[in-house]
Amino acid sequence: EIVMTQSPATLSVSPGERATLSCRASQSVSSDLAWYQQKPGQAPRLLIYGASTRATGIPARFSGSGSGTEFTLTISSLQSEDFAVYYCQQYNKWPPGTFGQGTKVEIK
Amino acid sequence: EVQLLESGGGLVQPGGSLRLSCAASGFTFSSYAMSWVRQAPGKGLEWVSGISGSGGNTYYADSVKGRFTISRDNSKNTLFLQMNSLRAEDTAVYYCAKGDYSILSWLDPWGQGTLVTVSS
């Protein structure tokens, strides 16, 4: 089973600053990596798929990069609505489609 | 607009059964793989089960294999999750989510979730 490890667990950032979230896979998942955003009481929302392709309607301040085992989600200038928990998910090998444990982005 | 609406959650005793449904609209349901993902209170996301568009291929996490059964009725655009022999650790919000043409895909969108509580 592929294990996805996200870091840091919590990221404290001021509005307007840049946030960089990391996701590491225990073995190569090629570019089969997605990022999701989840706000309290809401379902997860797809941000990025294919490691770097923004989903429909996702602002350009969200960008993804990486391949193989190392991936990064960057939020270029944090807005108030971006404070949330972010999950990565690999879909290279099933079952299961494993998720990382999440990174909480909080207001500094 | 793609919409997914789960139902069927509730309180059930350990060892009991529950059947979740997910009504889909806004896309050609039979063309897409679907998945169930759960989230225990205060915890992260756990993929539970997936099914191909035709329903011919199904996949389960080890934690539910042999107890849960995923199915779909493409004539009614509805996804199901039959949950038997429920345990306290199955307590979670259960989300249905649309995949891509392949079962190996990202998930988008997700339903609003339905809460399953397993307790005596």
PDB file of C-alpha atoms in Angstrom:
ATOM      1  CA  GLU A   1       0.000   0.000   0.000  1.00  0.00           C
ATOM      2  CA  ILE A   2       1.268   3.431  -0.912  1.00  0.00           C
ATOM      3  CA  VAL A   3       1.590   5.759   2.080  1.00  0.00           C
ATOM      4  CA  MET A   4       1.143   9.489   1.558  1.00  0.00           C
ATOM      5  CA  THR A   5       2.850  11.785   4.071  1.00  0.00           C
ATOM      6  CA  GLN A   6       2.029  15.479   4.261  1.00  0.00           C
ATOM      7  CA  SER A   7       4.057  18.178   5.953  1.00  0.00           C
ATOM      8  CA  PRO A   8       3.782  20.226   7.981  1.00  0.00           C
ATOM      9  CA  ALA A   9       0.738  19.134   9.967  1.00  0.00           C
ATOM     10  CA  THR A  10      -0.101  22.772  10.643  1.00  0.00           C
ATOM     11  CA  LEU A  11       1.054  25.840   8.772  1.00  0.00           C
ATOM     12  CA  SER A  12       0.562  29.310  10.277  1.00  0.00           C
ATOM     13  CA  VAL A  13       0.501  31.997   7.611  1.00  0.00           C
ATOM     14  CA  SER A  14      -0.526  35.653   7.490  1.00  0.00           C
ATOM     15  CA  PRO A  15      -3.042  36.775   4.856  1.00  0.00           C
ATOM     16  CA  GLY A  16      -1.250  37.812   1.682  1.00  0.00           C
ATOM     17  CA  GLU A  17       1.723  35.560   2.353  1.00  0.00           C
ATOM     18  CA  ARG A  18       2.780  32.495   0.384  1.00  0.00           C
ATOM     19  CA  ALA A  19       2.027  28.998   1.658  1.00  0.00           C
ATOM     20  CA  THR A  20       3.909  25.881   0.580  1.00  0.00           C
ATOM     21  CA  LEU A  21       2.515  22.449   1.433  1.00  0.00           C
ATOM     22  CA  SER A  22       4.352  19.180   0.821  1.00  0.00           C
ATOM     23  CA  CYS A  23       3.200  15.666   0.055  1.00  0.00           C
ATOM     24  CA  ARG A  24       5.475  12.654  -0.218  1.00  0.00           C
ATOM     25  CA  ALA A  25       4.585   9.201  -1.559  1.00  0.00           C
ATOM     26  CA  SER A  26       6.225   6.022  -0.268  1.00  0.00           C
ATOM     27  CA  GLN A  27       6.751   4.930  -3.887  1.00  0.00           C
ATOM     28  CA  SER A  28       6.398   6.595  -7.235  1.00  0.00           C
ATOM     29  CA  VAL A  29       2.891   7.627  -8.244  1.00  0.00           C
ATOM     30  CA  SER A  30       4.031   9.327 -11.450  1.00  0.00           C
ATOM     31  CA  SER A  31       1.882  12.476 -11.778  1.00  0.00           C
ATOM     32  CA  ASP A  32      -1.276  10.778 -10.469  1.00  0.00           C
ATOM     33  CA  LEU A  33      -1.687  13.140  -7.564  1.00  0.00           C
ATOM     34  CA  ALA A  34      -4.627  15.331  -6.539  1.00  0.00           C
ATOM     35  CA  TRP A  35      -5.032  18.063  -3.940  1.00  0.00           C
ATOM     36  CA  TYR A  36      -8.258  18.839  -2.085  1.00  0.00           C
ATOM     37  CA  GLN A  37      -9.363  21.665   0.168  1.00  0.00           C
ATOM     38  CA  GLN A  38     -11.766  21.068   3.048  1.00  0.00           C
ATOM     39  CA  LYS A  39     -13.352  23.743   5.188  1.00  0.00           C
ATOM     40  CA  PRO A  40     -15.109  22.953   8.495  1.00  0.00           C
ATOM     41  CA  GLY A  41     -18.465  21.287   7.984  1.00  0.00           C
ATOM     42  CA  GLN A  42     -17.995  21.033   4.233  1.00  0.00           C
ATOM     43  CA  ALA A  43     -17.107  18.294   1.788  1.00  0.00           C
ATOM     44  CA  PRO A  44     -13.654  18.271   0.228  1.00  0.00           C
ATOM     45  CA  ARG A  45     -13.230  20.242  -2.995  1.00  0.00           C
ATOM     46  CA  LEU A  46     -10.855  19.266  -5.775  1.00  0.00           C
ATOM     47  CA  LEU A  47      -8.138  21.863  -6.388  1.00  0.00           C
ATOM     48  CA  ILE A  48      -5.481  20.136  -8.481  1.00  0.00           C
ATOM     49  CA  TYR A  49      -5.251  16.878 -10.434  1.00  0.00           C
ATOM     50  CA  GLY A  50      -2.476  15.389 -12.508  1.00  0.00           C
ATOM     51  CA  ALA A  51      -0.123  17.002  -9.960  1.00  0.00           C
ATOM     52  CA  SER A  52      -0.341  20.417 -11.627  1.00  0.00           C
ATOM     53  CA  THR A  53      -3.665  20.940 -13.444  1.00  0.00           C
ATOM     54  CA  ARG A  54      -6.103  23.256 -11.717  1.00  0.00           C
ATOM     55  CA  ALA A  55      -9.674  22.031 -11.516  1.00  0.00           C
ATOM     56  CA  THR A  56     -12.458  24.096 -13.028  1.00  0.00           C
ATOM     57  CA  GLY A  57     -13.037  27.356 -11.203  1.00  0.00           C
ATOM     58  CA  ILE A  58      -9.931  27.163  -9.017  1.00  0.00           C
ATOM     59  CA  PRO A  59      -8.094  30.502  -8.742  1.00  0.00           C
ATOM     60  CA  ALA A  60      -4.664  30.876 -10.294  1.00  0.00           C
ATOM     61  CA  ARG A  61      -3.082  31.524  -6.883  1.00  0.00           C
ATOM     62  CA  PHE A  62      -3.254  27.741  -6.349  1.00  0.00           C
ATOM     63  CA  SER A  63      -0.526  25.796  -8.123  1.00  0.00           C
ATOM     64  CA  GLY A  64       0.768  22.249  -7.920  1.00  0.00           C
ATOM     65  CA  SER A  65       4.101  20.763  -8.868  1.00  0.00           C
ATOM     66  CA  GLY A  66       6.133  17.595  -8.606  1.00  0.00           C
ATOM     67  CA  SER A  67       6.175  14.030  -9.880  1.00  0.00           C
ATOM     68  CA  GLY A  68       7.254  10.638  -8.694  1.00  0.00           C
ATOM     69  CA  THR A  69       7.323  10.833  -4.914  1.00  0.00           C
ATOM     70  CA  GLU A  70       7.589  14.543  -4.091  1.00  0.00           C
ATOM     71  CA  PHE A  71       4.773  17.037  -4.591  1.00  0.00           C
ATOM     72  CA  THR A  72       4.040  20.611  -3.599  1.00  0.00           C
ATOM     73  CA  LEU A  73       0.904  22.729  -3.388  1.00  0.00           C
ATOM     74  CA  THR A  74       1.605  26.449  -3.382  1.00  0.00           C
ATOM     75  CA  ILE A  75      -0.864  29.187  -2.534  1.00  0.00           C
ATOM     76  CA  SER A  76       0.799  32.341  -3.796  1.00  0.00           C
ATOM     77  CA  SER A  77      -1.044  34.934  -1.696  1.00  0.00           C
ATOM     78  CA  LEU A  78      -3.331  33.590   0.995  1.00  0.00           C
ATOM     79  CA  GLN A  79      -6.854  34.951   1.095  1.00  0.00           C
ATOM     80  CA  SER A  80      -9.153  34.653   4.099  1.00  0.00           C
ATOM     81  CA  GLU A  81     -11.171  31.937   2.358  1.00  0.00           C
ATOM     82  CA  ASP A  82      -8.058  29.774   1.902  1.00  0.00           C
ATOM     83  CA  PHE A  83      -7.671  28.908   5.571  1.00  0.00           C
ATOM     84  CA  ALA A  84      -8.668  25.247   5.586  1.00  0.00           C
ATOM     85  CA  VAL A  85      -7.292  21.713   5.651  1.00  0.00           C
ATOM     86  CA  TYR A  86      -5.577  20.435   2.514  1.00  0.00           C
ATOM     87  CA  TYR A  87      -5.251  16.770   1.535  1.00  0.00           C
ATOM     88  CA  CYS A  88      -3.231  15.070  -1.155  1.00  0.00           C
ATOM     89  CA  GLN A  89      -4.395  11.825  -2.760  1.00  0.00           C
ATOM     90  CA  GLN A  90      -2.612   9.388  -5.054  1.00  0.00           C
ATOM     91  CA  TYR A  91      -4.605   7.565  -7.701  1.00  0.00           C
ATOM     92  CA  ASN A  92      -1.787   5.737  -9.429  1.00  0.00           C
ATOM     93  CA  LYS A  93      -2.398   2.430  -7.725  1.00  0.00           C
ATOM     94  CA  TRP A  94      -5.697   1.130  -6.444  1.00  0.00           C
ATOM     95  CA  PRO A  95      -7.053  -0.130  -4.212  1.00  0.00           C
ATOM     96  CA  PRO A  96      -7.058   1.966  -2.168  1.00  0.00           C
ATOM     97  CA  GLY A  97      -6.712   5.529  -3.353  1.00  0.00           C
ATOM     98  CA  THR A  98      -4.759   6.741  -0.393  1.00  0.00           C
ATOM     99  CA  PHE A  99      -4.916  10.186   1.146  1.00  0.00           C
ATOM    100  CA  GLY A 100      -2.338  12.066   3.145  1.00  0.00           C
ATOM    101  CA  GLN A 101      -3.205  12.948   6.733  1.00  0.00           C
ATOM    102  CA  GLY A 102      -3.805  16.603   5.849  1.00  0.00           C
ATOM    103  CA  THR A 103      -2.188  19.993   6.440  1.00  0.00           C
ATOM    104  CA  LYS A 104      -4.133  22.631   8.306  1.00  0.00           C
ATOM    105  CA  VAL A 105      -3.463  26.164   7.102  1.00  0.00           C
ATOM    106  CA  GLU A 106      -4.298  28.579   9.885  1.00  0.00           C
ATOM    107  CA  ILE A 107      -4.134  32.314  10.366  1.00  0.00           C
ATOM    108  CA  LYS A 108      -0.927  33.535  11.942  1.00  0.00           C
TER     109      LYS A 108
ATOM    110  CA  GLU B   1     -24.319  21.105 -12.875  1.00  0.00           C
ATOM    111  CA  VAL B   2     -23.100  17.856 -11.356  1.00  0.00           C
ATOM    112  CA  GLN B   3     -24.828  17.081  -8.076  1.00  0.00           C
ATOM    113  CA  LEU B   4     -24.460  14.208  -5.623  1.00  0.00           C
ATOM    114  CA  LEU B   5     -26.867  13.765  -2.738  1.00  0.00           C
ATOM    115  CA  GLU B   6     -26.248  11.126  -0.088  1.00  0.00           C
ATOM    116  CA  SER B   7     -28.885   9.690   2.214  1.00  0.00           C
ATOM    117  CA  GLY B   8     -29.393   6.767   4.548  1.00  0.00           C
ATOM    118  CA  GLY B   9     -27.103   7.644   7.426  1.00  0.00           C
ATOM    119  CA  GLY B  10     -28.144   7.426  11.044  1.00  0.00           C
ATOM    120  CA  LEU B  11     -27.593   5.740  14.383  1.00  0.00           C
ATOM    121  CA  VAL B  12     -27.123   1.979  14.362  1.00  0.00           C
ATOM    122  CA  GLN B  13     -26.054  -0.516  16.998  1.00  0.00           C
ATOM    123  CA  PRO B  14     -22.795  -2.445  16.714  1.00  0.00           C
ATOM    124  CA  GLY B  15     -23.325  -5.460  14.503  1.00  0.00           C
ATOM    125  CA  GLY B  16     -26.168  -3.768  12.670  1.00  0.00           C
ATOM    126  CA  SER B  17     -26.621  -2.838   9.028  1.00  0.00           C
ATOM    127  CA  LEU B  18     -27.243   0.322   7.059  1.00  0.00           C
ATOM    128  CA  ARG B  19     -27.628   1.126   3.368  1.00  0.00           C
ATOM    129  CA  LEU B  20     -26.391   4.420   2.026  1.00  0.00           C
ATOM    130  CA  SER B  21     -27.592   5.916  -1.239  1.00  0.00           C
ATOM    131  CA  CYS B  22     -26.149   8.615  -3.453  1.00  0.00           C
ATOM    132  CA  ALA B  23     -28.407  10.191  -6.069  1.00  0.00           C
ATOM    133  CA  ALA B  24     -26.468  11.643  -8.983  1.00  0.00           C
ATOM    134  CA  SER B  25     -27.497  14.199 -11.573  1.00  0.00           C
ATOM    135  CA  GLY B  26     -25.972  16.467 -14.185  1.00  0.00           C
ATOM    136  CA  PHE B  27     -23.752  13.913 -15.946  1.00  0.00           C
ATOM    137  CA  THR B  28     -23.897  10.569 -17.741  1.00  0.00           C
ATOM    138  CA  PHE B  29     -23.795   8.461 -14.608  1.00  0.00           C
ATOM    139  CA  SER B  30     -23.022   5.124 -16.251  1.00  0.00           C
ATOM    140  CA  SER B  31     -19.849   6.505 -17.854  1.00  0.00           C
ATOM    141  CA  TYR B  32     -18.050   7.312 -14.634  1.00  0.00           C
ATOM    142  CA  ALA B  33     -16.503   5.417 -11.772  1.00  0.00           C
ATOM    143  CA  MET B  34     -17.775   6.324  -8.331  1.00  0.00           C
ATOM    144  CA  SER B  35     -16.317   6.051  -4.854  1.00  0.00           C
ATOM    145  CA  TRP B  36     -17.260   6.234  -1.200  1.00  0.00           C
ATOM    146  CA  VAL B  37     -14.865   8.067   1.132  1.00  0.00           C
ATOM    147  CA  ARG B  38     -15.371   8.439   4.867  1.00  0.00           C
ATOM    148  CA  GLN B  39     -14.143  10.781   7.550  1.00  0.00           C
ATOM    149  CA  ALA B  40     -14.260   9.853  11.213  1.00  0.00           C
ATOM    150  CA  PRO B  41     -14.949  12.748  13.609  1.00  0.00           C
ATOM    151  CA  GLY B  42     -11.941  15.051  13.721  1.00  0.00           C
ATOM    152  CA  LYS B  43      -9.910  12.759  11.468  1.00  0.00           C
ATOM    153  CA  GLY B  44      -8.689  12.651   7.885  1.00  0.00           C
ATOM    154  CA  LEU B  45     -10.114  11.118   4.742  1.00  0.00           C
ATOM    155  CA  GLU B  46     -10.246   7.369   4.160  1.00  0.00           C
ATOM    156  CA  TRP B  47     -11.194   5.882   0.814  1.00  0.00           C
ATOM    157  CA  VAL B  48     -13.686   3.068   1.449  1.00  0.00           C
ATOM    158  CA  SER B  49     -14.849   1.606  -1.859  1.00  0.00           C
ATOM    159  CA  GLY B  50     -15.003   2.234  -5.582  1.00  0.00           C
ATOM    160  CA  ILE B  51     -16.977   0.909  -8.536  1.00  0.00           C
ATOM    161  CA  SER B  52     -16.514   1.147 -12.282  1.00  0.00           C
ATOM    162  CA  GLY B  53     -19.079   2.835 -14.506  1.00  0.00           C
ATOM    163  CA  SER B  54     -20.625  -0.432 -15.612  1.00  0.00           C
ATOM    164  CA  GLY B  55     -20.616  -1.805 -12.092  1.00  0.00           C
ATOM    165  CA  GLY B  56     -18.586  -4.780 -13.202  1.00  0.00           C
ATOM    166  CA  ASN B  57     -15.540  -3.962 -11.096  1.00  0.00           C
ATOM    167  CA  THR B  58     -15.576  -3.150  -7.418  1.00  0.00           C
ATOM    168  CA  TYR B  59     -12.819  -2.307  -4.951  1.00  0.00           C
ATOM    169  CA  TYR B  60     -12.678  -2.131  -1.172  1.00  0.00           C
ATOM    170  CA  ALA B  61     -10.359  -0.935   1.531  1.00  0.00           C
ATOM    171  CA  ASP B  62      -9.102  -3.778   3.727  1.00  0.00           C
ATOM    172  CA  SER B  63     -10.908  -2.235   6.704  1.00  0.00           C
ATOM    173  CA  VAL B  64     -14.340  -2.904   5.154  1.00  0.00           C
ATOM    174  CA  LYS B  65     -13.721  -5.855   2.850  1.00  0.00           C
ATOM    175  CA  GLY B  66     -16.239  -8.618   3.467  1.00  0.00           C
ATOM    176  CA  ARG B  67     -18.584  -6.310   5.395  1.00  0.00           C
ATOM    177  CA  PHE B  68     -19.447  -3.554   2.900  1.00  0.00           C
ATOM    178  CA  THR B  69     -20.821  -3.937  -0.622  1.00  0.00           C
ATOM    179  CA  ILE B  70     -20.816  -1.187  -3.219  1.00  0.00           C
ATOM    180  CA  SER B  71     -23.282  -1.255  -6.101  1.00  0.00           C
ATOM    181  CA  ARG B  72     -24.987   1.064  -8.541  1.00  0.00           C
ATOM    182  CA  ASP B  73     -28.247   1.291 -10.471  1.00  0.00           C
ATOM    183  CA  ASN B  74     -27.389   3.090 -13.686  1.00  0.00           C
ATOM    184  CA  SER B  75     -31.051   3.216 -14.707  1.00  0.00           C
ATOM    185  CA  LYS B  76     -31.749   5.319 -11.613  1.00  0.00           C
ATOM    186  CA  ASN B  77     -28.433   7.208 -11.446  1.00  0.00           C
ATOM    187  CA  THR B  78     -27.894   5.970  -7.918  1.00  0.00           C
ATOM    188  CA  LEU B  79     -24.894   4.624  -6.032  1.00  0.00           C
ATOM    189  CA  PHE B  80     -25.250   2.421  -2.963  1.00  0.00           C
ATOM    190  CA  LEU B  81     -23.158   1.230  -0.052  1.00  0.00           C
ATOM    191  CA  GLN B  82     -24.527  -1.696   1.924  1.00  0.00           C
ATOM    192  CA  MET B  83     -22.823  -1.783   5.303  1.00  0.00           C
ATOM    193  CA  ASN B  84     -23.124  -4.910   7.455  1.00  0.00           C
ATOM    194  CA  SER B  85     -21.541  -5.980  10.747  1.00  0.00           C
ATOM    195  CA  LEU B  86     -20.974  -2.364  11.645  1.00  0.00           C
ATOM    196  CA  ARG B  87     -18.393  -1.468  14.282  1.00  0.00           C
ATOM    197  CA  ALA B  88     -17.806   1.613  16.395  1.00  0.00           C
ATOM    198  CA  GLU B  89     -14.807   2.456  14.211  1.00  0.00           C
ATOM    199  CA  ASP B  90     -17.113   2.760  11.185  1.00  0.00           C
ATOM    200  CA  THR B  91     -18.579   5.922  12.728  1.00  0.00           C
ATOM    201  CA  ALA B  92     -17.919   8.672  10.193  1.00  0.00           C
ATOM    202  CA  VAL B  93     -19.339  11.027   7.624  1.00  0.00           C
ATOM    203  CA  TYR B  94     -19.620   9.077   4.392  1.00  0.00           C
ATOM    204  CA  TYR B  95     -19.152  10.967   1.138  1.00  0.00           C
ATOM    205  CA  CYS B  96     -19.885   9.742  -2.340  1.00  0.00           C
ATOM    206  CA  ALA B  97     -17.653  11.171  -5.043  1.00  0.00           C
ATOM    207  CA  LYS B  98     -17.502  11.073  -8.819  1.00  0.00           C
ATOM    208  CA  GLY B  99     -14.389   9.704 -10.442  1.00  0.00           C
ATOM    209  CA  ASP B 100     -13.294   9.848 -14.023  1.00  0.00           C
ATOM    210  CA  TYR B 101     -13.840   7.241 -16.743  1.00  0.00           C
ATOM    211  CA  SER B 102     -11.327   5.032 -14.975  1.00  0.00           C
ATOM    212  CA  ILE B 103     -11.509   3.871 -11.373  1.00  0.00           C
ATOM    213  CA  LEU B 104      -7.955   5.238 -11.088  1.00  0.00           C
ATOM    214  CA  SER B 105      -8.794   8.912 -10.925  1.00  0.00           C
ATOM    215  CA  TRP B 106      -9.231  12.011  -8.863  1.00  0.00           C
ATOM    216  CA  LEU B 107     -12.595  12.634  -7.210  1.00  0.00           C
ATOM    217  CA  ASP B 108     -14.771  15.555  -8.262  1.00  0.00           C
ATOM    218  CA  PRO B 109     -17.244  16.565  -7.074  1.00  0.00           C
ATOM    219  CA  TRP B 110     -18.162  15.196  -3.665  1.00  0.00           C
ATOM    220  CA  GLY B 111     -21.589  15.005  -2.077  1.00  0.00           C
ATOM    221  CA  GLN B 112     -22.353  16.802   1.180  1.00  0.00           C
ATOM    222  CA  GLY B 113     -21.967  13.601   3.186  1.00  0.00           C
ATOM    223  CA  THR B 114     -24.178  11.531   5.460  1.00  0.00           C
ATOM    224  CA  LEU B 115     -23.316  10.742   9.072  1.00  0.00           C
ATOM    225  CA  VAL B 116     -23.199   7.157  10.267  1.00  0.00           C
ATOM    226  CA  THR B 117     -22.971   6.622  14.014  1.00  0.00           C
ATOM    227  CA  VAL B 118     -22.380   3.129  15.357  1.00  0.00           C
ATOM    228  CA  SER B 119     -23.147   3.027  19.052  1.00  0.00           C
ATOM    229  CA  SER B 120     -25.191   1.133  21.603  1.00  0.00           C
TER     230      SER B 120
END
